[in-house]
Amino acid sequence: MTDSSLTGAPAPAGADIVLPCLDEADALPWVLGRVPDGWRAVVVDNGSTDGSADLARALGATVVHEPRRGFGAACHAGLLAATAPYVCFCDCDGSLDPALLPGFVARIAAGESDLVLGRRRPRGRGAWPAHARLGNIALARMLHDRTGLRLRDLGPMRAARRETLLELDLTDRRSGYPLQMVVLAADAGLRVTETDVPYLPRTGRSKVTGTWRGTWHAVRDMREVLRRPPAAPALAVRTGAAR
């Protein structure tokens, strides 16, 4: 585990980091070594065949098994397994640094935001393939048309209060899960913000953005999310949140 003081932000107590995992044994030692002291890593194994689950457990993580394939299925299983007041999400492939997450949670604890997203800033050749970046730009524009939010990235690194996420009643279990979280948060009147994070070349090959086909399937899933009508703003009434 890493000392959160290295990130320049104090680590708020009581945070779980959900790490969806599918054959990430090569990246796990670095990723879990970057989890802030006192935080819990919840590794959700989504059918790995490379010993990822056993390795994560040996490195001190809580391991949850989700047999249903899908990024959203893994993320939501981790959310349901989380018990801390704050829940963070981070890829498990070494492309994003969990040590940066205390800064996300600090902004929420301070009342500055309800959902903080990491805006990926590529570091190193091949960190973010052109086709994946173009797909992200297109989705950001569609998100603005649908919700009015002006975001530059819809990346997987994010943080929010556990209760807030559960009340959003997320239903997507595929690649649309991260986008649905943002859309429903906007519909509920929650404050969604983003902050720059370095995006490193991942360890191994991406299951989604590593190919044009994978990117297309992700974009297709997310377009379906954007076509759904706005939900009733009940959450905003309960929380008193505003954009």
PDB file of C-alpha atoms in Angstrom:
ATOM      1  CA  MET A   1       0.000   0.000   0.000  1.00  0.00           C
ATOM      2  CA  THR A   2       1.164   3.537  -0.649  1.00  0.00           C
ATOM      3  CA  ASP A   3       1.387   6.542   1.656  1.00  0.00           C
ATOM      4  CA  SER A   4      -1.327   8.934   0.502  1.00  0.00           C
ATOM      5  CA  SER A   5       0.848  11.905   1.458  1.00  0.00           C
ATOM      6  CA  LEU A   6       2.761  11.237  -1.751  1.00  0.00           C
ATOM      7  CA  THR A   7      -0.282  12.414  -3.721  1.00  0.00           C
ATOM      8  CA  GLY A   8      -0.426  15.802  -2.045  1.00  0.00           C
ATOM      9  CA  ALA A   9      -3.888  15.124  -0.571  1.00  0.00           C
ATOM     10  CA  PRO A  10      -4.837  13.656   2.810  1.00  0.00           C
ATOM     11  CA  ALA A  11      -6.624  10.325   2.610  1.00  0.00           C
ATOM     12  CA  PRO A  12     -10.160  10.617   4.018  1.00  0.00           C
ATOM     13  CA  ALA A  13     -11.009   7.654   6.197  1.00  0.00           C
ATOM     14  CA  GLY A  14     -13.390   5.020   4.976  1.00  0.00           C
ATOM     15  CA  ALA A  15     -12.992   4.483   1.230  1.00  0.00           C
ATOM     16  CA  ASP A  16     -13.209   1.334  -0.876  1.00  0.00           C
ATOM     17  CA  ILE A  17     -11.649   1.072  -4.338  1.00  0.00           C
ATOM     18  CA  VAL A  18     -13.489  -1.197  -6.775  1.00  0.00           C
ATOM     19  CA  LEU A  19     -11.091  -2.792  -9.258  1.00  0.00           C
ATOM     20  CA  PRO A  20     -12.816  -4.826 -12.004  1.00  0.00           C
ATOM     21  CA  CYS A  21     -10.400  -7.550 -13.045  1.00  0.00           C
ATOM     22  CA  LEU A  22     -10.112  -9.914 -16.003  1.00  0.00           C
ATOM     23  CA  ASP A  23      -6.676 -11.529 -16.382  1.00  0.00           C
ATOM     24  CA  GLU A  24      -4.656  -8.701 -14.830  1.00  0.00           C
ATOM     25  CA  ALA A  25      -2.074 -10.729 -12.878  1.00  0.00           C
ATOM     26  CA  ASP A  26       0.840  -8.804 -14.402  1.00  0.00           C
ATOM     27  CA  ALA A  27      -0.543  -5.431 -13.319  1.00  0.00           C
ATOM     28  CA  LEU A  28      -1.951  -6.332  -9.904  1.00  0.00           C
ATOM     29  CA  PRO A  29       1.235  -5.967  -7.807  1.00  0.00           C
ATOM     30  CA  TRP A  30       1.749  -2.355  -8.934  1.00  0.00           C
ATOM     31  CA  VAL A  31      -1.947  -1.436  -8.747  1.00  0.00           C
ATOM     32  CA  LEU A  32      -2.498  -2.860  -5.265  1.00  0.00           C
ATOM     33  CA  GLY A  33       0.794  -1.382  -4.100  1.00  0.00           C
ATOM     34  CA  ARG A  34      -0.579   2.062  -4.943  1.00  0.00           C
ATOM     35  CA  VAL A  35      -3.741   1.737  -2.833  1.00  0.00           C
ATOM     36  CA  PRO A  36      -3.660   4.393  -0.063  1.00  0.00           C
ATOM     37  CA  ASP A  37      -2.952   3.194   3.467  1.00  0.00           C
ATOM     38  CA  GLY A  38      -6.121   2.376   5.359  1.00  0.00           C
ATOM     39  CA  TRP A  39      -8.225   2.021   2.210  1.00  0.00           C
ATOM     40  CA  ARG A  40      -9.653  -1.288   1.006  1.00  0.00           C
ATOM     41  CA  ALA A  41      -9.102  -2.704  -2.446  1.00  0.00           C
ATOM     42  CA  VAL A  42     -12.085  -4.692  -3.725  1.00  0.00           C
ATOM     43  CA  VAL A  43     -10.907  -6.743  -6.700  1.00  0.00           C
ATOM     44  CA  VAL A  44     -13.849  -8.095  -8.677  1.00  0.00           C
ATOM     45  CA  ASP A  45     -12.723 -11.115 -10.644  1.00  0.00           C
ATOM     46  CA  ASN A  46     -14.771 -11.396 -13.828  1.00  0.00           C
ATOM     47  CA  GLY A  47     -13.647 -14.841 -14.945  1.00  0.00           C
ATOM     48  CA  SER A  48      -9.848 -14.613 -14.952  1.00  0.00           C
ATOM     49  CA  THR A  49      -7.838 -17.668 -15.958  1.00  0.00           C
ATOM     50  CA  ASP A  50      -4.377 -16.341 -15.053  1.00  0.00           C
ATOM     51  CA  GLY A  51      -4.614 -16.613 -11.258  1.00  0.00           C
ATOM     52  CA  SER A  52      -5.558 -12.965 -10.754  1.00  0.00           C
ATOM     53  CA  ALA A  53      -7.987 -13.723  -7.927  1.00  0.00           C
ATOM     54  CA  ASP A  54      -5.498 -15.752  -5.896  1.00  0.00           C
ATOM     55  CA  LEU A  55      -2.769 -13.174  -6.440  1.00  0.00           C
ATOM     56  CA  ALA A  56      -5.023 -10.294  -5.403  1.00  0.00           C
ATOM     57  CA  ARG A  57      -6.025 -12.137  -2.259  1.00  0.00           C
ATOM     58  CA  ALA A  58      -2.383 -12.866  -1.439  1.00  0.00           C
ATOM     59  CA  LEU A  59      -1.595  -9.160  -1.859  1.00  0.00           C
ATOM     60  CA  GLY A  60      -4.222  -8.210   0.716  1.00  0.00           C
ATOM     61  CA  ALA A  61      -7.215  -7.314  -1.437  1.00  0.00           C
ATOM     62  CA  THR A  62     -10.798  -8.341  -0.825  1.00  0.00           C
ATOM     63  CA  VAL A  63     -11.788 -10.550  -3.765  1.00  0.00           C
ATOM     64  CA  VAL A  64     -15.327 -10.737  -5.129  1.00  0.00           C
ATOM     65  CA  HIS A  65     -16.267 -13.169  -7.902  1.00  0.00           C
ATOM     66  CA  GLU A  66     -18.722 -11.985 -10.567  1.00  0.00           C
ATOM     67  CA  PRO A  67     -19.525 -14.780 -13.058  1.00  0.00           C
ATOM     68  CA  ARG A  68     -21.553 -12.576 -15.410  1.00  0.00           C
ATOM     69  CA  ARG A  69     -19.166 -11.159 -17.994  1.00  0.00           C
ATOM     70  CA  GLY A  70     -19.287  -7.425 -18.492  1.00  0.00           C
ATOM     71  CA  PHE A  71     -17.533  -4.325 -17.187  1.00  0.00           C
ATOM     72  CA  GLY A  72     -20.730  -3.049 -15.613  1.00  0.00           C
ATOM     73  CA  ALA A  73     -21.450  -6.381 -13.962  1.00  0.00           C
ATOM     74  CA  ALA A  74     -18.007  -6.360 -12.333  1.00  0.00           C
ATOM     75  CA  CYS A  75     -18.253  -2.717 -11.255  1.00  0.00           C
ATOM     76  CA  HIS A  76     -21.698  -3.146  -9.744  1.00  0.00           C
ATOM     77  CA  ALA A  77     -20.708  -6.310  -7.888  1.00  0.00           C
ATOM     78  CA  GLY A  78     -17.894  -4.282  -6.342  1.00  0.00           C
ATOM     79  CA  LEU A  79     -20.260  -1.469  -5.403  1.00  0.00           C
ATOM     80  CA  LEU A  80     -22.602  -3.920  -3.689  1.00  0.00           C
ATOM     81  CA  ALA A  81     -19.652  -5.434  -1.819  1.00  0.00           C
ATOM     82  CA  ALA A  82     -18.378  -2.029  -0.688  1.00  0.00           C
ATOM     83  CA  THR A  83     -19.128  -0.922   2.862  1.00  0.00           C
ATOM     84  CA  ALA A  84     -17.199   2.355   3.190  1.00  0.00           C
ATOM     85  CA  PRO A  85     -18.901   5.766   2.994  1.00  0.00           C
ATOM     86  CA  TYR A  86     -16.982   6.565  -0.201  1.00  0.00           C
ATOM     87  CA  VAL A  87     -16.511   4.253  -3.185  1.00  0.00           C
ATOM     88  CA  CYS A  88     -13.943   4.735  -5.937  1.00  0.00           C
ATOM     89  CA  PHE A  89     -13.537   2.925  -9.239  1.00  0.00           C
ATOM     90  CA  CYS A  90     -10.243   2.347 -11.033  1.00  0.00           C
ATOM     91  CA  ASP A  91      -9.079   0.091 -13.836  1.00  0.00           C
ATOM     92  CA  CYS A  92      -6.923  -2.832 -12.754  1.00  0.00           C
ATOM     93  CA  ASP A  93      -4.526  -2.795 -15.720  1.00  0.00           C
ATOM     94  CA  GLY A  94      -1.911  -0.313 -14.469  1.00  0.00           C
ATOM     95  CA  SER A  95      -3.087   2.555 -16.686  1.00  0.00           C
ATOM     96  CA  LEU A  96      -4.431   4.616 -13.770  1.00  0.00           C
ATOM     97  CA  ASP A  97      -2.885   5.304 -10.357  1.00  0.00           C
ATOM     98  CA  PRO A  98      -5.110   4.524  -7.328  1.00  0.00           C
ATOM     99  CA  ALA A  99      -2.846   6.718  -5.190  1.00  0.00           C
ATOM    100  CA  LEU A 100      -4.543   9.767  -6.757  1.00  0.00           C
ATOM    101  CA  LEU A 101      -7.989   8.873  -5.448  1.00  0.00           C
ATOM    102  CA  PRO A 102      -7.703  10.596  -2.035  1.00  0.00           C
ATOM    103  CA  GLY A 103      -7.840  13.893  -3.901  1.00  0.00           C
ATOM    104  CA  PHE A 104     -11.124  12.826  -5.510  1.00  0.00           C
ATOM    105  CA  VAL A 105     -12.690  11.860  -2.198  1.00  0.00           C
ATOM    106  CA  ALA A 106     -11.419  15.011  -0.498  1.00  0.00           C
ATOM    107  CA  ARG A 107     -13.401  17.124  -2.981  1.00  0.00           C
ATOM    108  CA  ILE A 108     -16.560  15.167  -2.238  1.00  0.00           C
ATOM    109  CA  ALA A 109     -16.019  15.312   1.526  1.00  0.00           C
ATOM    110  CA  ALA A 110     -15.509  19.072   1.253  1.00  0.00           C
ATOM    111  CA  GLY A 111     -18.849  19.471  -0.525  1.00  0.00           C
ATOM    112  CA  GLU A 112     -17.328  20.568  -3.845  1.00  0.00           C
ATOM    113  CA  SER A 113     -18.719  17.709  -5.922  1.00  0.00           C
ATOM    114  CA  ASP A 114     -20.954  14.650  -5.780  1.00  0.00           C
ATOM    115  CA  LEU A 115     -19.235  12.618  -8.501  1.00  0.00           C
ATOM    116  CA  VAL A 116     -15.602  13.218  -9.458  1.00  0.00           C
ATOM    117  CA  LEU A 117     -14.243  11.778 -12.708  1.00  0.00           C
ATOM    118  CA  GLY A 118     -10.633  11.451 -13.797  1.00  0.00           C
ATOM    119  CA  ARG A 119      -9.918  13.155 -17.125  1.00  0.00           C
ATOM    120  CA  ARG A 120      -7.276  10.960 -18.733  1.00  0.00           C
ATOM    121  CA  ARG A 121      -4.126  12.719 -19.966  1.00  0.00           C
ATOM    122  CA  PRO A 122      -1.980  10.239 -21.962  1.00  0.00           C
ATOM    123  CA  ARG A 123       1.588   9.653 -20.821  1.00  0.00           C
ATOM    124  CA  GLY A 124       3.710   7.538 -23.096  1.00  0.00           C
ATOM    125  CA  ARG A 125       3.277   6.176 -26.587  1.00  0.00           C
ATOM    126  CA  GLY A 126       0.221   4.038 -27.128  1.00  0.00           C
ATOM    127  CA  ALA A 127      -1.415   4.949 -23.825  1.00  0.00           C
ATOM    128  CA  TRP A 128      -4.677   5.935 -25.523  1.00  0.00           C
ATOM    129  CA  PRO A 129      -5.250   4.603 -29.072  1.00  0.00           C
ATOM    130  CA  ALA A 130      -6.678   7.064 -31.589  1.00  0.00           C
ATOM    131  CA  HIS A 131      -9.870   5.080 -32.178  1.00  0.00           C
ATOM    132  CA  ALA A 132     -10.609   4.976 -28.436  1.00  0.00           C
ATOM    133  CA  ARG A 133      -9.969   8.698 -28.087  1.00  0.00           C
ATOM    134  CA  LEU A 134     -12.248   9.533 -31.018  1.00  0.00           C
ATOM    135  CA  GLY A 135     -15.010   7.374 -29.582  1.00  0.00           C
ATOM    136  CA  ASN A 136     -14.662   9.160 -26.251  1.00  0.00           C
ATOM    137  CA  ILE A 137     -14.915  12.599 -27.906  1.00  0.00           C
ATOM    138  CA  ALA A 138     -18.078  11.575 -29.740  1.00  0.00           C
ATOM    139  CA  LEU A 139     -19.654  10.268 -26.545  1.00  0.00           C
ATOM    140  CA  ALA A 140     -18.760  13.429 -24.634  1.00  0.00           C
ATOM    141  CA  ARG A 141     -20.596  15.470 -27.263  1.00  0.00           C
ATOM    142  CA  MET A 142     -23.639  13.216 -27.114  1.00  0.00           C
ATOM    143  CA  LEU A 143     -23.570  13.427 -23.325  1.00  0.00           C
ATOM    144  CA  HIS A 144     -23.645  17.217 -23.538  1.00  0.00           C
ATOM    145  CA  ASP A 145     -26.596  17.112 -25.918  1.00  0.00           C
ATOM    146  CA  ARG A 146     -28.440  14.754 -23.558  1.00  0.00           C
ATOM    147  CA  THR A 147     -27.611  16.308 -20.157  1.00  0.00           C
ATOM    148  CA  GLY A 148     -25.922  19.676 -20.669  1.00  0.00           C
ATOM    149  CA  LEU A 149     -22.773  18.449 -18.907  1.00  0.00           C
ATOM    150  CA  ARG A 150     -19.526  19.676 -20.459  1.00  0.00           C
ATOM    151  CA  LEU A 151     -17.066  16.872 -19.775  1.00  0.00           C
ATOM    152  CA  ARG A 152     -13.959  16.106 -21.790  1.00  0.00           C
ATOM    153  CA  ASP A 153     -13.647  12.473 -20.766  1.00  0.00           C
ATOM    154  CA  LEU A 154     -15.841   9.606 -19.609  1.00  0.00           C
ATOM    155  CA  GLY A 155     -13.035   7.579 -18.103  1.00  0.00           C
ATOM    156  CA  PRO A 156     -13.383   4.771 -15.559  1.00  0.00           C
ATOM    157  CA  MET A 157     -11.541   6.466 -12.650  1.00  0.00           C
ATOM    158  CA  ARG A 158     -14.096   8.106 -10.372  1.00  0.00           C
ATOM    159  CA  ALA A 159     -15.388   8.525  -6.822  1.00  0.00           C
ATOM    160  CA  ALA A 160     -18.675   9.234  -5.047  1.00  0.00           C
ATOM    161  CA  ARG A 161     -20.486   8.497  -1.824  1.00  0.00           C
ATOM    162  CA  ARG A 162     -21.637   4.884  -1.654  1.00  0.00           C
ATOM    163  CA  GLU A 163     -25.193   5.884  -0.732  1.00  0.00           C
ATOM    164  CA  THR A 164     -25.386   8.240  -3.713  1.00  0.00           C
ATOM    165  CA  LEU A 165     -24.329   5.532  -6.154  1.00  0.00           C
ATOM    166  CA  LEU A 166     -26.779   2.995  -4.765  1.00  0.00           C
ATOM    167  CA  GLU A 167     -29.643   5.484  -5.030  1.00  0.00           C
ATOM    168  CA  LEU A 168     -28.895   6.017  -8.717  1.00  0.00           C
ATOM    169  CA  ASP A 169     -30.204   2.461  -9.270  1.00  0.00           C
ATOM    170  CA  LEU A 170     -27.727   1.620 -12.038  1.00  0.00           C
ATOM    171  CA  THR A 171     -28.952  -1.131 -14.347  1.00  0.00           C
ATOM    172  CA  ASP A 172     -26.412  -1.384 -17.187  1.00  0.00           C
ATOM    173  CA  ARG A 173     -24.068  -4.350 -16.827  1.00  0.00           C
ATOM    174  CA  ARG A 174     -21.964  -3.871 -19.940  1.00  0.00           C
ATOM    175  CA  SER A 175     -19.746  -1.067 -21.218  1.00  0.00           C
ATOM    176  CA  GLY A 176     -22.487   1.508 -20.693  1.00  0.00           C
ATOM    177  CA  TYR A 177     -22.174   1.373 -16.893  1.00  0.00           C
ATOM    178  CA  PRO A 178     -19.744   4.311 -16.460  1.00  0.00           C
ATOM    179  CA  LEU A 179     -21.799   6.522 -18.766  1.00  0.00           C
ATOM    180  CA  GLN A 180     -25.088   5.558 -17.137  1.00  0.00           C
ATOM    181  CA  MET A 181     -23.624   6.612 -13.801  1.00  0.00           C
ATOM    182  CA  VAL A 182     -22.900  10.089 -15.182  1.00  0.00           C
ATOM    183  CA  VAL A 183     -26.234  10.416 -16.997  1.00  0.00           C
ATOM    184  CA  LEU A 184     -28.298   9.421 -13.971  1.00  0.00           C
ATOM    185  CA  ALA A 185     -26.229  11.690 -11.731  1.00  0.00           C
ATOM    186  CA  ALA A 186     -26.947  14.597 -14.088  1.00  0.00           C
ATOM    187  CA  ASP A 187     -30.648  13.727 -14.218  1.00  0.00           C
ATOM    188  CA  ALA A 188     -30.704  13.758 -10.407  1.00  0.00           C
ATOM    189  CA  GLY A 189     -29.149  17.217 -10.265  1.00  0.00           C
ATOM    190  CA  LEU A 190     -25.874  16.033  -8.761  1.00  0.00           C
ATOM    191  CA  ARG A 191     -22.648  17.966  -9.244  1.00  0.00           C
ATOM    192  CA  VAL A 192     -20.365  16.117 -11.663  1.00  0.00           C
ATOM    193  CA  THR A 193     -16.796  17.390 -12.036  1.00  0.00           C
ATOM    194  CA  GLU A 194     -13.557  16.140 -13.535  1.00  0.00           C
ATOM    195  CA  THR A 195      -9.880  16.449 -12.712  1.00  0.00           C
ATOM    196  CA  ASP A 196      -6.811  15.608 -14.798  1.00  0.00           C
ATOM    197  CA  VAL A 197      -5.056  12.283 -14.172  1.00  0.00           C
ATOM    198  CA  PRO A 198      -2.105  10.739 -16.000  1.00  0.00           C
ATOM    199  CA  TYR A 199      -3.068   7.862 -18.297  1.00  0.00           C
ATOM    200  CA  LEU A 200      -0.275   5.323 -18.616  1.00  0.00           C
ATOM    201  CA  PRO A 201       0.268   2.536 -21.145  1.00  0.00           C
ATOM    202  CA  ARG A 202      -1.674  -0.400 -19.755  1.00  0.00           C
ATOM    203  CA  THR A 203      -0.148  -3.756 -18.865  1.00  0.00           C
ATOM    204  CA  GLY A 204      -1.394  -6.303 -21.401  1.00  0.00           C
ATOM    205  CA  ARG A 205      -4.057  -5.791 -24.040  1.00  0.00           C
ATOM    206  CA  SER A 206      -7.290  -3.938 -23.392  1.00  0.00           C
ATOM    207  CA  LYS A 207     -10.494  -5.954 -23.629  1.00  0.00           C
ATOM    208  CA  VAL A 208     -12.386  -2.887 -24.843  1.00  0.00           C
ATOM    209  CA  THR A 209     -10.287  -0.041 -26.268  1.00  0.00           C
ATOM    210  CA  GLY A 210      -7.499  -2.257 -27.605  1.00  0.00           C
ATOM    211  CA  THR A 211      -9.390  -2.910 -30.841  1.00  0.00           C
ATOM    212  CA  TRP A 212     -11.751  -1.060 -33.156  1.00  0.00           C
ATOM    213  CA  ARG A 213     -14.352  -3.789 -32.566  1.00  0.00           C
ATOM    214  CA  GLY A 214     -14.105  -3.493 -28.802  1.00  0.00           C
ATOM    215  CA  THR A 215     -14.386   0.285 -29.015  1.00  0.00           C
ATOM    216  CA  TRP A 216     -17.415   0.017 -31.311  1.00  0.00           C
ATOM    217  CA  HIS A 217     -19.199  -2.338 -28.895  1.00  0.00           C
ATOM    218  CA  ALA A 218     -18.503   0.083 -26.033  1.00  0.00           C
ATOM    219  CA  VAL A 219     -19.802   3.049 -28.039  1.00  0.00           C
ATOM    220  CA  ARG A 220     -22.895   1.039 -29.017  1.00  0.00           C
ATOM    221  CA  ASP A 221     -23.648   0.211 -25.389  1.00  0.00           C
ATOM    222  CA  MET A 222     -23.186   3.829 -24.378  1.00  0.00           C
ATOM    223  CA  ARG A 223     -25.385   5.167 -27.174  1.00  0.00           C
ATOM    224  CA  GLU A 224     -28.162   2.940 -25.865  1.00  0.00           C
ATOM    225  CA  VAL A 225     -27.747   4.562 -22.449  1.00  0.00           C
ATOM    226  CA  LEU A 226     -28.051   8.032 -23.985  1.00  0.00           C
ATOM    227  CA  ARG A 227     -31.269   7.097 -25.794  1.00  0.00           C
ATOM    228  CA  ARG A 228     -33.089   6.306 -22.566  1.00  0.00           C
ATOM    229  CA  PRO A 229     -35.445   9.046 -21.319  1.00  0.00           C
ATOM    230  CA  PRO A 230     -34.435  11.070 -18.247  1.00  0.00           C
ATOM    231  CA  ALA A 231     -35.330   9.551 -14.909  1.00  0.00           C
ATOM    232  CA  ALA A 232     -37.449  11.377 -12.336  1.00  0.00           C
ATOM    233  CA  PRO A 233     -35.192  13.629 -10.199  1.00  0.00           C
ATOM    234  CA  ALA A 234     -36.089  11.936  -6.915  1.00  0.00           C
ATOM    235  CA  LEU A 235     -32.477  11.650  -5.795  1.00  0.00           C
ATOM    236  CA  ALA A 236     -31.922  15.380  -6.072  1.00  0.00           C
ATOM    237  CA  VAL A 237     -34.933  15.973  -3.838  1.00  0.00           C
ATOM    238  CA  ARG A 238     -33.666  13.550  -1.198  1.00  0.00           C
ATOM    239  CA  THR A 239     -30.089  14.835  -1.170  1.00  0.00           C
ATOM    240  CA  GLY A 240     -30.752  18.499  -1.781  1.00  0.00           C
ATOM    241  CA  ALA A 241     -27.978  18.462  -4.390  1.00  0.00           C
ATOM    242  CA  ALA A 242     -27.841  20.933  -7.265  1.00  0.00           C
ATOM    243  CA  ARG A 243     -25.865  21.236 -10.446  1.00  0.00           C
TER     244      ARG A 243
END
